[in-house]
Structure formats: C-alpha cells, structure tokens
mmCIF file of C-alpha atoms in Angstrom:
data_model
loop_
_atom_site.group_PDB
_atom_site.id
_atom_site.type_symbol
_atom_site.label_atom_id
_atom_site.label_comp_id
_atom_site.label_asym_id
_atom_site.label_seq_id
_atom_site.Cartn_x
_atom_site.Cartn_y
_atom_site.Cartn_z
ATOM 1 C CA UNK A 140 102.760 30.846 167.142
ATOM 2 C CA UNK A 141 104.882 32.240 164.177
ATOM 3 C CA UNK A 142 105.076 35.707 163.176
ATOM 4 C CA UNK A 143 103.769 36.861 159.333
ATOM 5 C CA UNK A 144 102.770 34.685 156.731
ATOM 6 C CA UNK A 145 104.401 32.831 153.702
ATOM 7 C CA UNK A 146 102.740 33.086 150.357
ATOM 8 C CA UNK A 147 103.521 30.672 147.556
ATOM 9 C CA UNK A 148 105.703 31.927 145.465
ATOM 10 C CA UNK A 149 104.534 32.824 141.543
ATOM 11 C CA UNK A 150 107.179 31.340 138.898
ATOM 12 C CA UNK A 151 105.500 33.723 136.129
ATOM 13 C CA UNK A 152 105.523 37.527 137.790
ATOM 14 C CA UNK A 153 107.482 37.055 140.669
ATOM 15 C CA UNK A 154 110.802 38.087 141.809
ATOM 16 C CA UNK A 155 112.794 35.718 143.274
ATOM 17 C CA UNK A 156 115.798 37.625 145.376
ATOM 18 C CA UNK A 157 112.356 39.875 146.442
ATOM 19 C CA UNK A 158 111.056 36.507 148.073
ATOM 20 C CA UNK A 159 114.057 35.164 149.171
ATOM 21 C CA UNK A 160 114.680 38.583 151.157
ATOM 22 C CA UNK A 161 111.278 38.035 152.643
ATOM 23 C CA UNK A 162 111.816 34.698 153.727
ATOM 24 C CA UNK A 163 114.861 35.409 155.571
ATOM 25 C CA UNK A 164 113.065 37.952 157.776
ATOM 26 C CA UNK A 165 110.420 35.324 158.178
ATOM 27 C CA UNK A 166 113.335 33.007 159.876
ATOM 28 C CA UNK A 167 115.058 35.621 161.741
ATOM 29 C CA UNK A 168 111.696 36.936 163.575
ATOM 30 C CA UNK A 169 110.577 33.525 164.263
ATOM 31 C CA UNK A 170 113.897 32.036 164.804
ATOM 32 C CA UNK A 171 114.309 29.265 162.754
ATOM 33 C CA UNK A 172 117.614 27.341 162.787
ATOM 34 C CA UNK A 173 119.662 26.716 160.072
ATOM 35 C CA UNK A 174 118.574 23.081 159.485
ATOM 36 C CA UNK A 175 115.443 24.216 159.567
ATOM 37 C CA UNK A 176 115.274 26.752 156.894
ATOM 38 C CA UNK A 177 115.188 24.180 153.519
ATOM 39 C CA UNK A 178 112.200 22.086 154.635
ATOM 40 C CA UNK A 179 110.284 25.603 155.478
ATOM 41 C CA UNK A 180 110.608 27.073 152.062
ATOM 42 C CA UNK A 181 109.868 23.575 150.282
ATOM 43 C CA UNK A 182 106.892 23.690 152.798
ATOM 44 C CA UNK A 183 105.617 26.823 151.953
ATOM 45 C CA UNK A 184 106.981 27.884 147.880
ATOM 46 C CA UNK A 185 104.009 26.182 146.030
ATOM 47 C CA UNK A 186 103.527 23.404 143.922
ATOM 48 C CA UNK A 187 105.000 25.268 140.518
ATOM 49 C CA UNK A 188 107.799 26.817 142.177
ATOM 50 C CA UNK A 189 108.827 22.964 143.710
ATOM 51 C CA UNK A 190 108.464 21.039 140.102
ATOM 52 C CA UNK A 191 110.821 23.615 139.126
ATOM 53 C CA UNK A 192 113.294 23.121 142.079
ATOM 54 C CA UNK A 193 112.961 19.132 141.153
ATOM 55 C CA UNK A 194 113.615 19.863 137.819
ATOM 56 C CA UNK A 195 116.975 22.100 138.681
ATOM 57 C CA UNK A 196 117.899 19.624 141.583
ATOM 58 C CA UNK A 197 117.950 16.534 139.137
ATOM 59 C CA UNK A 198 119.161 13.766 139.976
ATOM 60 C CA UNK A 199 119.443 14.924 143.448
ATOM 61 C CA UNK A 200 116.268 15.789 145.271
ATOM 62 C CA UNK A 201 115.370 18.649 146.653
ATOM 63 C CA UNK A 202 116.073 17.877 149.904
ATOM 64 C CA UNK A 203 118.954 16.715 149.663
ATOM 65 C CA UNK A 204 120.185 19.554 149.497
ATOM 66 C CA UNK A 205 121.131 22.649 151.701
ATOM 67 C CA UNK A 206 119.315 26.177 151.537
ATOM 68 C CA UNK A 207 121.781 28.627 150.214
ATOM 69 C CA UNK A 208 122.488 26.048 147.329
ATOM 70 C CA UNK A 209 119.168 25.884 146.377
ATOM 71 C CA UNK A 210 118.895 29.446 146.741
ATOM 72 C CA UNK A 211 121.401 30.170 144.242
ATOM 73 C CA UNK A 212 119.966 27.454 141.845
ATOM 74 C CA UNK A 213 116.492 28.710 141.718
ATOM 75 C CA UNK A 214 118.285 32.789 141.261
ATOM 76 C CA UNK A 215 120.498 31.585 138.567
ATOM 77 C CA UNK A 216 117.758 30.267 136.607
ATOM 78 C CA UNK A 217 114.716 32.802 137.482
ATOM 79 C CA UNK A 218 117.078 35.940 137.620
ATOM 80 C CA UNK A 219 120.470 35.632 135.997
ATOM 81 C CA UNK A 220 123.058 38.099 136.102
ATOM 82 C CA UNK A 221 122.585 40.757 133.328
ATOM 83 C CA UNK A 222 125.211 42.649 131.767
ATOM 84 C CA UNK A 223 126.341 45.334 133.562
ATOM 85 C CA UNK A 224 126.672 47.594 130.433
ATOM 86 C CA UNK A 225 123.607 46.680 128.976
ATOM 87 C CA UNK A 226 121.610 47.457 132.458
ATOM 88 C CA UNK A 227 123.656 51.035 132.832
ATOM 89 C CA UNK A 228 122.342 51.455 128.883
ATOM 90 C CA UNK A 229 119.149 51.157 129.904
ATOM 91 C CA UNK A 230 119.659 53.200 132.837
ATOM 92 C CA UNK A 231 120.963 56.235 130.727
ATOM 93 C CA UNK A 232 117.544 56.209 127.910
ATOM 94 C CA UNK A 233 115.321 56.354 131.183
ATOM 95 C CA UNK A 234 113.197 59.642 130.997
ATOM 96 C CA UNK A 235 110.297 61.363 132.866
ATOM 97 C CA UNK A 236 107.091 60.107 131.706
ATOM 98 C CA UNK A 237 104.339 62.548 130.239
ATOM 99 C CA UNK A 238 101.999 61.400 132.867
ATOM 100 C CA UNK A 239 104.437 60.069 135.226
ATOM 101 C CA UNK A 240 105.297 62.480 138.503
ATOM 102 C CA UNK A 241 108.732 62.950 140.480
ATOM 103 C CA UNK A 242 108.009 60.091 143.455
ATOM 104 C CA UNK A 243 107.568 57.455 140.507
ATOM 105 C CA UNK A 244 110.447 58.647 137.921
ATOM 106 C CA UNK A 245 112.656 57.998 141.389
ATOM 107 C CA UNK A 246 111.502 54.883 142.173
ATOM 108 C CA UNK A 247 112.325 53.523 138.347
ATOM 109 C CA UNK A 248 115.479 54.951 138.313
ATOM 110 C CA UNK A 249 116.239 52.963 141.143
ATOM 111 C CA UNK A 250 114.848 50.075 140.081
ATOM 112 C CA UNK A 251 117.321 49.999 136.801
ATOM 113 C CA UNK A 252 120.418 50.970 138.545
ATOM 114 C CA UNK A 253 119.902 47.818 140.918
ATOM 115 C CA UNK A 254 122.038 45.903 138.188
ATOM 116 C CA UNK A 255 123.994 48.275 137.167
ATOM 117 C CA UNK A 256 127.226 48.145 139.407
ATOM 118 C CA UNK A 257 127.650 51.320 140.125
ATOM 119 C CA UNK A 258 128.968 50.942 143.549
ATOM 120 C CA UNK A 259 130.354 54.067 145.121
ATOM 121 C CA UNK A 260 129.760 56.011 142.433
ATOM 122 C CA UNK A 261 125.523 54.881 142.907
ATOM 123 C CA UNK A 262 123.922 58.147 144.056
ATOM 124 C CA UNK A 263 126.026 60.255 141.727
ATOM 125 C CA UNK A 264 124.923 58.783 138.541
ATOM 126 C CA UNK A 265 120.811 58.579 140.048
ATOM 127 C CA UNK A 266 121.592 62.257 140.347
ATOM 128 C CA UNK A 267 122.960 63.118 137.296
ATOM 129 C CA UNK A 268 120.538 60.983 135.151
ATOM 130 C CA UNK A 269 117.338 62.113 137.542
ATOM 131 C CA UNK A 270 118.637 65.746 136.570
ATOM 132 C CA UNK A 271 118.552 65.042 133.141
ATOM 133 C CA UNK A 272 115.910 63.034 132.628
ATOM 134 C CA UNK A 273 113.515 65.728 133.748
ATOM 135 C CA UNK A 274 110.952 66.291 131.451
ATOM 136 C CA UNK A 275 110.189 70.424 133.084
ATOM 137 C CA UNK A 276 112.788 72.359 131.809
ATOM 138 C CA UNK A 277 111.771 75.022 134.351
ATOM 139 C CA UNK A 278 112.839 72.578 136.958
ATOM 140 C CA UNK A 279 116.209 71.482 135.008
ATOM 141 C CA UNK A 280 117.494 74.781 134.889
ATOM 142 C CA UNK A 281 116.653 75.321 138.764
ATOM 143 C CA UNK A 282 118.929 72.410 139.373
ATOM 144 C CA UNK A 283 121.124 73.707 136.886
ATOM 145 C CA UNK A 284 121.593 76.630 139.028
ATOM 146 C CA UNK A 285 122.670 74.669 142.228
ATOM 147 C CA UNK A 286 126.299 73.894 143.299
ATOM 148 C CA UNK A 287 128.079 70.659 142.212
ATOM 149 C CA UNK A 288 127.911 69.476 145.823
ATOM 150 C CA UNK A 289 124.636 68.955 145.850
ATOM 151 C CA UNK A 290 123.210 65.192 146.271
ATOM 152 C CA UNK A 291 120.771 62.994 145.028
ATOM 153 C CA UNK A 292 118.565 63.416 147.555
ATOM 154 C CA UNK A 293 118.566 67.282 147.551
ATOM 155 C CA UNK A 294 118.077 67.551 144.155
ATOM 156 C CA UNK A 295 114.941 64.948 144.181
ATOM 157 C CA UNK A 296 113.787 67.202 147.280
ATOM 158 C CA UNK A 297 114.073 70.202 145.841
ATOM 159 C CA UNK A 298 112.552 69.239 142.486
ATOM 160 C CA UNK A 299 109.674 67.599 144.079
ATOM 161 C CA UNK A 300 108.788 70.912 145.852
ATOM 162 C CA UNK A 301 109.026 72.938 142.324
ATOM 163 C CA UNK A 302 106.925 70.530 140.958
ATOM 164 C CA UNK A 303 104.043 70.994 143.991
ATOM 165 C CA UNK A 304 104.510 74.718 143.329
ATOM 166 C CA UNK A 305 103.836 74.210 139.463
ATOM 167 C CA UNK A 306 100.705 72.472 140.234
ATOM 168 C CA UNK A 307 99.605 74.827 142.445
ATOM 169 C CA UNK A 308 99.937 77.814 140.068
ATOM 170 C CA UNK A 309 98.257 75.796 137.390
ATOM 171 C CA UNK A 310 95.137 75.060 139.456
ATOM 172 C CA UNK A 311 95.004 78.538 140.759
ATOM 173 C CA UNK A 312 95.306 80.092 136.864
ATOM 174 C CA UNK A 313 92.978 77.664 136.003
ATOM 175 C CA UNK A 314 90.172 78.869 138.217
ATOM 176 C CA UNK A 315 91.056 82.749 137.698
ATOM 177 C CA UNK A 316 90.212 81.495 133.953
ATOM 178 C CA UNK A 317 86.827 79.823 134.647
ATOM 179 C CA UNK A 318 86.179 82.711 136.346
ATOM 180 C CA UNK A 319 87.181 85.317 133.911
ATOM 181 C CA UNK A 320 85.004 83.444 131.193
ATOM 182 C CA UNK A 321 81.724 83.406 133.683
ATOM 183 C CA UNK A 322 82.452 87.157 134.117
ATOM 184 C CA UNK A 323 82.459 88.160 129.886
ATOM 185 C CA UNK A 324 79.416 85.786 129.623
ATOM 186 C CA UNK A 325 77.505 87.658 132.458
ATOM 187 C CA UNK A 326 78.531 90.823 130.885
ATOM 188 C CA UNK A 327 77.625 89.655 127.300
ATOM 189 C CA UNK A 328 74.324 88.440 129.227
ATOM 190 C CA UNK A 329 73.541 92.020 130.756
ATOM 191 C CA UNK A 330 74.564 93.798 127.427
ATOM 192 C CA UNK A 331 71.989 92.001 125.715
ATOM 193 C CA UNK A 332 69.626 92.950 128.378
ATOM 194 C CA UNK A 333 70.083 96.160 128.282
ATOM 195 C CA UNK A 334 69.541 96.174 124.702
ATOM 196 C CA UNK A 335 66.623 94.717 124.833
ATOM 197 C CA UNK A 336 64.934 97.302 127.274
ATOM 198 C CA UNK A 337 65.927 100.191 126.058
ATOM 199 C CA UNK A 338 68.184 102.188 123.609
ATOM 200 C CA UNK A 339 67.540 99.854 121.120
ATOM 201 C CA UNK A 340 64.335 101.264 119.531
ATOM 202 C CA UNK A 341 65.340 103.358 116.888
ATOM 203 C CA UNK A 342 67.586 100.295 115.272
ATOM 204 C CA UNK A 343 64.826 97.901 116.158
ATOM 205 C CA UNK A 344 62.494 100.093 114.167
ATOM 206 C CA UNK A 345 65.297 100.675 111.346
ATOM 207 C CA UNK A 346 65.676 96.981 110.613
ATOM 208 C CA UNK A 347 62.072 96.371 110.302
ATOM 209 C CA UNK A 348 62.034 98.936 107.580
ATOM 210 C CA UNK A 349 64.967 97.681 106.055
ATOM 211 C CA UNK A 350 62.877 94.145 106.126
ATOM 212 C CA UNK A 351 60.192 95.747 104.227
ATOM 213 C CA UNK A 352 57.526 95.399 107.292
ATOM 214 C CA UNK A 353 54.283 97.244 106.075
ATOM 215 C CA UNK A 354 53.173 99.960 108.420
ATOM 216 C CA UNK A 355 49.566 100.814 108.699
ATOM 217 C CA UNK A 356 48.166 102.931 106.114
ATOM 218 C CA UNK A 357 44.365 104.417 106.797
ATOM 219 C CA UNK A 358 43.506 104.708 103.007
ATOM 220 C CA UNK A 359 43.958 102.186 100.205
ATOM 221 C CA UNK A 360 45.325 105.390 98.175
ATOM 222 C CA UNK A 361 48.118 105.819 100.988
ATOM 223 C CA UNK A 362 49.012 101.942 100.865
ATOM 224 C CA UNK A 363 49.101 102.150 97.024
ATOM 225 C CA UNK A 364 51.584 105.246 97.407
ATOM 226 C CA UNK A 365 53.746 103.848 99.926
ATOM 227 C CA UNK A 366 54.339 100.236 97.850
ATOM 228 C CA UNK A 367 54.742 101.850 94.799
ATOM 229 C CA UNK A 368 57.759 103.822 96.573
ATOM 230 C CA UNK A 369 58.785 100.843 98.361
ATOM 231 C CA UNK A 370 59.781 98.315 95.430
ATOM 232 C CA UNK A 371 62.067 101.553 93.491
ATOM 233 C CA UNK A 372 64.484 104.015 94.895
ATOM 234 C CA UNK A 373 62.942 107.073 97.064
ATOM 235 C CA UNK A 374 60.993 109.332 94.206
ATOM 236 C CA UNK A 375 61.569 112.262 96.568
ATOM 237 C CA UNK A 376 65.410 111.953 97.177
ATOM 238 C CA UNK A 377 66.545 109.567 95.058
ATOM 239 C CA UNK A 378 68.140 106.940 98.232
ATOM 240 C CA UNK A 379 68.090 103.650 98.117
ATOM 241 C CA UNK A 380 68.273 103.482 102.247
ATOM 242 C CA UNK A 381 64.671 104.229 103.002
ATOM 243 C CA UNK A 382 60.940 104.437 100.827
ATOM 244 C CA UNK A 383 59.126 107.924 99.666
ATOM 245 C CA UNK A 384 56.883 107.355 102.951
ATOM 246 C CA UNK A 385 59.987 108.000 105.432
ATOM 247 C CA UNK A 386 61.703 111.092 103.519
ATOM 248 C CA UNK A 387 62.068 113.888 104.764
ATOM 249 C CA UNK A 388 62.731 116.193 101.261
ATOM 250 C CA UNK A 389 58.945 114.999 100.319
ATOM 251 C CA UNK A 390 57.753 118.430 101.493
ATOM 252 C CA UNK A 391 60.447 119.961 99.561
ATOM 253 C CA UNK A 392 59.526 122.318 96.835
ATOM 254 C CA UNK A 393 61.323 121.054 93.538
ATOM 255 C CA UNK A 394 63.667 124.176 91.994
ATOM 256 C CA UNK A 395 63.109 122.307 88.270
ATOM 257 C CA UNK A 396 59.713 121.933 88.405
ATOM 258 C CA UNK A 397 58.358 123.542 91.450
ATOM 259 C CA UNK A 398 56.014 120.976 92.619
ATOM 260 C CA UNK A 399 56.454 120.051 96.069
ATOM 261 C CA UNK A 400 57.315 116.491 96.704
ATOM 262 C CA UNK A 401 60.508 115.880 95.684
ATOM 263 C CA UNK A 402 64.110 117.137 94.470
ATOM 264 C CA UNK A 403 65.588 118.375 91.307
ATOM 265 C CA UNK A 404 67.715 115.401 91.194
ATOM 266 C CA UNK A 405 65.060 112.971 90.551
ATOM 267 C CA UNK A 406 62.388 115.179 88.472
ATOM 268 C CA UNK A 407 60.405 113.742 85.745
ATOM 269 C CA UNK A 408 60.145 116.528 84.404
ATOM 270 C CA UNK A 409 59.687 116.455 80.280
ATOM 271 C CA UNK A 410 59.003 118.933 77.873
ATOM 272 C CA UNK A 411 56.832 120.696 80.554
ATOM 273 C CA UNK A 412 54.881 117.731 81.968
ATOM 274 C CA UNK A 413 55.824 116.228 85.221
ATOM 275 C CA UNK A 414 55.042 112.739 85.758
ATOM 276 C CA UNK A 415 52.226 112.457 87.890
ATOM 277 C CA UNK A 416 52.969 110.164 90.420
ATOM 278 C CA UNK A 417 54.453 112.362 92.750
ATOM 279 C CA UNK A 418 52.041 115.311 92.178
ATOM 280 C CA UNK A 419 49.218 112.480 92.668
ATOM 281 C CA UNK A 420 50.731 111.258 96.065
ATOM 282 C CA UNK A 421 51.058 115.008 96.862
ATOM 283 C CA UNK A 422 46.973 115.774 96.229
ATOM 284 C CA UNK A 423 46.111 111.765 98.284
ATOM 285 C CA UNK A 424 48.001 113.084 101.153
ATOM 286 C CA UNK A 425 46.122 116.638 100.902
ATOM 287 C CA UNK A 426 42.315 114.322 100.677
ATOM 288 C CA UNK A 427 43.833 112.369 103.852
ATOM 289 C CA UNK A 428 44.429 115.280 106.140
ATOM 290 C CA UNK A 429 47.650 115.850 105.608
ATOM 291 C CA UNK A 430 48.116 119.619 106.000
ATOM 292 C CA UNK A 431 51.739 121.750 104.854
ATOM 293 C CA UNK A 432 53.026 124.122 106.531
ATOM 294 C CA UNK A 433 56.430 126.168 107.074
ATOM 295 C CA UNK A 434 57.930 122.757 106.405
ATOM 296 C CA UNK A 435 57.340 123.201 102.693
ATOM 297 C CA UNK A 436 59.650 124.703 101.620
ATOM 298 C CA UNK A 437 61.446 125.382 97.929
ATOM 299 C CA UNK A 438 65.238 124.906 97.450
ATOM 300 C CA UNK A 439 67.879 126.517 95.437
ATOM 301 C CA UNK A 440 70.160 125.107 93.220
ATOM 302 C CA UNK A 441 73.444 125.857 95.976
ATOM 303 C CA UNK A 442 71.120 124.251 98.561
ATOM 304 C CA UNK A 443 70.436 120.984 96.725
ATOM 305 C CA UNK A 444 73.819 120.651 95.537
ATOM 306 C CA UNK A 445 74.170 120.010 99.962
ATOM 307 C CA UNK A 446 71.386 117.929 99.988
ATOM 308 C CA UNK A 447 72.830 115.467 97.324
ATOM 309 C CA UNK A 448 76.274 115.492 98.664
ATOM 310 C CA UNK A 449 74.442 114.670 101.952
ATOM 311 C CA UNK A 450 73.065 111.720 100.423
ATOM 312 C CA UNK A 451 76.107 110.659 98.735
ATOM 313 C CA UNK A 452 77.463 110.732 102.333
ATOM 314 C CA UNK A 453 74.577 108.373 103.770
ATOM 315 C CA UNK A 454 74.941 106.169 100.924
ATOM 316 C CA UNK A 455 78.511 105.991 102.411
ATOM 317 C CA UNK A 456 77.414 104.970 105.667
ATOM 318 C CA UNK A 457 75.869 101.769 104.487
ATOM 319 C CA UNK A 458 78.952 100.547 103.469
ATOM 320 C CA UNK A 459 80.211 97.584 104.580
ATOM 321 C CA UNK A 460 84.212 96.461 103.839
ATOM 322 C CA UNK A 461 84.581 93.045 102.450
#
C-alpha cells in the first residue's frame, strides 16, 4: 500500500519544480526505483499535463524517454530561467502592504529572492530589504537602532513582536475611547436630568415670557393692559427685555409727572397732560384689588439717573457676539 497521494498536475496555476519536489518524496517514501519513476508520473500527471509532454517529446514519445530528461523539458518550458537582474529588481520595489502583516511580507520576500541568485549573500539582502521595506517607521527606526550583526531572522523576530505590541496598544486605546465617549454621554444624560428637575425654573419661566405665553389675567381690563404693554417697549421702564406686567419701577412714583406707574424716562407728559394709559392701568389695578404700599415710592432725579444706567446694563446682558 503506497504512502500519500498524487494529484494531477494543473498546466494553468501550477508550479512545476513545486510538483516535481513533491513527487520525489512520493518515490523516496514508497521506494520506487529508478526505472520506475517515468511511467509513475505519466501515470499519475493528467491528461493536459501529458498532451503537453507529447507535444515537447515530439517525435520521440514520452516514454521513450528517461525521467530527469523529461523533467527538465517540461521546467524549461513551464518555468524558464528568469533574469537574474530583473528578479533582484523586483526584489528591491517589494514593500509592506497597507493591509498586509509581518508573517506574509516574509513569506513574499522569499518567494522573489528564489530567482534571484543571491547565494551566500541570501539572508543579508532579505534583511536589508525586509528592514526597509517596512511600512511602521516606529519599527524601522527600532531596527535602526540594533547592531550590524544582527540577522535576518532576529530582525523579523524582533519586528514581529513590536508589531504584536502596536496592536495591543491600539486595541487597548481604542476601548479607553469607547469608554471615555459612554462616560461624557452619561454625564451629558444626567446634566440634562438635573435640569429638568430642578434649578431650571426661573429660565424655564423666562423663556416662556420671552415667547410671549399669556399668563392668566382675572379681568378683561387686566388682559387689555398687559397686551397693550406686551406688543411695545415696557411703558414703566422703557426695556425691551420684559412687558409693563413684570416691572418692577411700575410702583414707582414718576419725578416729571408724579404719577405712579412709571419713570421719568418714558413720561408722556405734554403741556401738563399725561397720557392716560398708564394712569388708567394704575386706577384698573386699584378696581382689581391691587393695594400700594411702602413699595410706592417717588424717585429723584440722582436716583433715576441709577435706574437707567441699570437698564442700559441689562440691555447689555442680552447681548449676544456674532
């Protein structure tokens, strides 16, 4: 019972010195004499690989023949011998693939310096171009930094542990950034929480003035009063930041006119008659309930002068930068 099996060999893809070296162990680990050798390959090479062989072998047959003859006939034609200089040229432009690790870069470098008859000189030039052909320069300049005594195979050793190590780091700052993101969206998360319970009333309540929500009025005079402030500048103060129904200087006692209700600043006054609109809100609010007390109040002329440089200063706040 022989040992292994013999597959036909493929004209198209395959190599022939790769199947001849395969054969050969076939023989010697089933011990098949030397007469014996040419019938078992025409046996077992396939029907494409034998028309060729005729075709090579004409006028002769085949079997006429002996086996290292026809083994150099079918090599000569399948795989002839390439120039030296243009195999070591194509040796020298081989680099490191983007997507291409250390184990496989080797194994091509190999695989072009097969024809390249380098001889002695064969694992100093794999070195030399392996080291340059890098494509980490963090790794380059690592080798870089080793003595000129150092072989091939240290230098593919030593590289292919650099390049586990930058893999490693890249995976582990990878997940410390997935992580870091999760963290600033949990916090953004409980932020907005926290917003939303609490400590956010007051600007809540300030943008749904500033959206012109209607509050609840208990008289149709008040509702008249507050949109008649609310589509115009305060008429107690003068701002443009809140309506007459939210100022405070509406119980202020006017030093031009001395009405209470609003500030010299914005006084109607006119060849001693005040414009009634204020003085009108002033008696509503007095039918409603409203009642005055210490809060009204009359200011001077050095105290207004604050007030409007106060509101000059609000005014201020609203600013946005472009």
């Amino acid at each position: 019972m022989s040992i292994g099996r013999l597959s036909e060999f493929d004209v198209q893809t395959g190599q022939w010195s790769s199947y001849i070296d395969r054969l050969d162990m076939y023989f010697k680990v089933n011990k098949i004499t030397d007469d014996l050798k040419l019938p078992t390959m025409i046996a077992t090479m396939g029907d494409e690989a034998y028309e060729l062989l005729v075709n090579l072998a004409s006028p002769n047959k085949p079997s006429d023949l002996v086996y290292q003859v026809v083994v150099d006939m079918m090599r000569n034609h399948l795989q002839p011998t390439p120039s030296s200089l243009a195999e070591r040229f194509r040796f020298r432009q081989k680099r490191q693939g983007a997507e291409e690790d250390i184990a496989a870069y080797v194994a091509e470098l190999k695989k072009l310096a097969r024809n390249c008859k380098f001889a002695a000189n064969l694992n100093e030039n794999l070195r030399d171009q392996f080291v340059c052909g890098l494509k980490s320069d963090v790794i380059r300049q690592r080798l870089f930094g080793e003595d000129d005594s150092v072989t091939f195979v240290e230098a593919v050793n030593l590289a292919t542990s650099l390049e586990a190590a930058e893999r490693d780091a890249a995976v582990v700052e990878s997940a410390a950034s997935t992580n870091e993101t999760g963290s600033n969206k949990t916090s953004a998360v409980h932020t907005l929480m926290q917003s939303r319970r609490g400590g956010g009333g007051g600007r809540l309540r300030g943008r749904r003035r500033s959206a012109g929500m209607r509050p609840t009025f208990t008289t149709a005079s008040a509702a008249t009063t507050y949109e008649r402030g609310s589509r115009a500048n305060c008429a107690a103060c003068g701002a443009t930041n809140h309506v007459y129904a939210d100022c405070r200087f509406r119980d202020y006692r006017c030093s031009l006119c001395k009405h209470i209700g609003h500030l010299r600043r914005v006084c109607s006054w006119d060849d001693g008659k005040l414009s009634r609109g204020v003085v009108t809100d002033r008696r509503e609010r007095q039918k409603e309930g409203f009642h005055y007390n210490d809060a009204d109040r009359e200011t001077s002329d050095e105290e207004e002068e604050n007030i409007v440089e106060n509101l000059n200063l609000m005014g201020l706040d609203s600013y946005k930068a472009i």
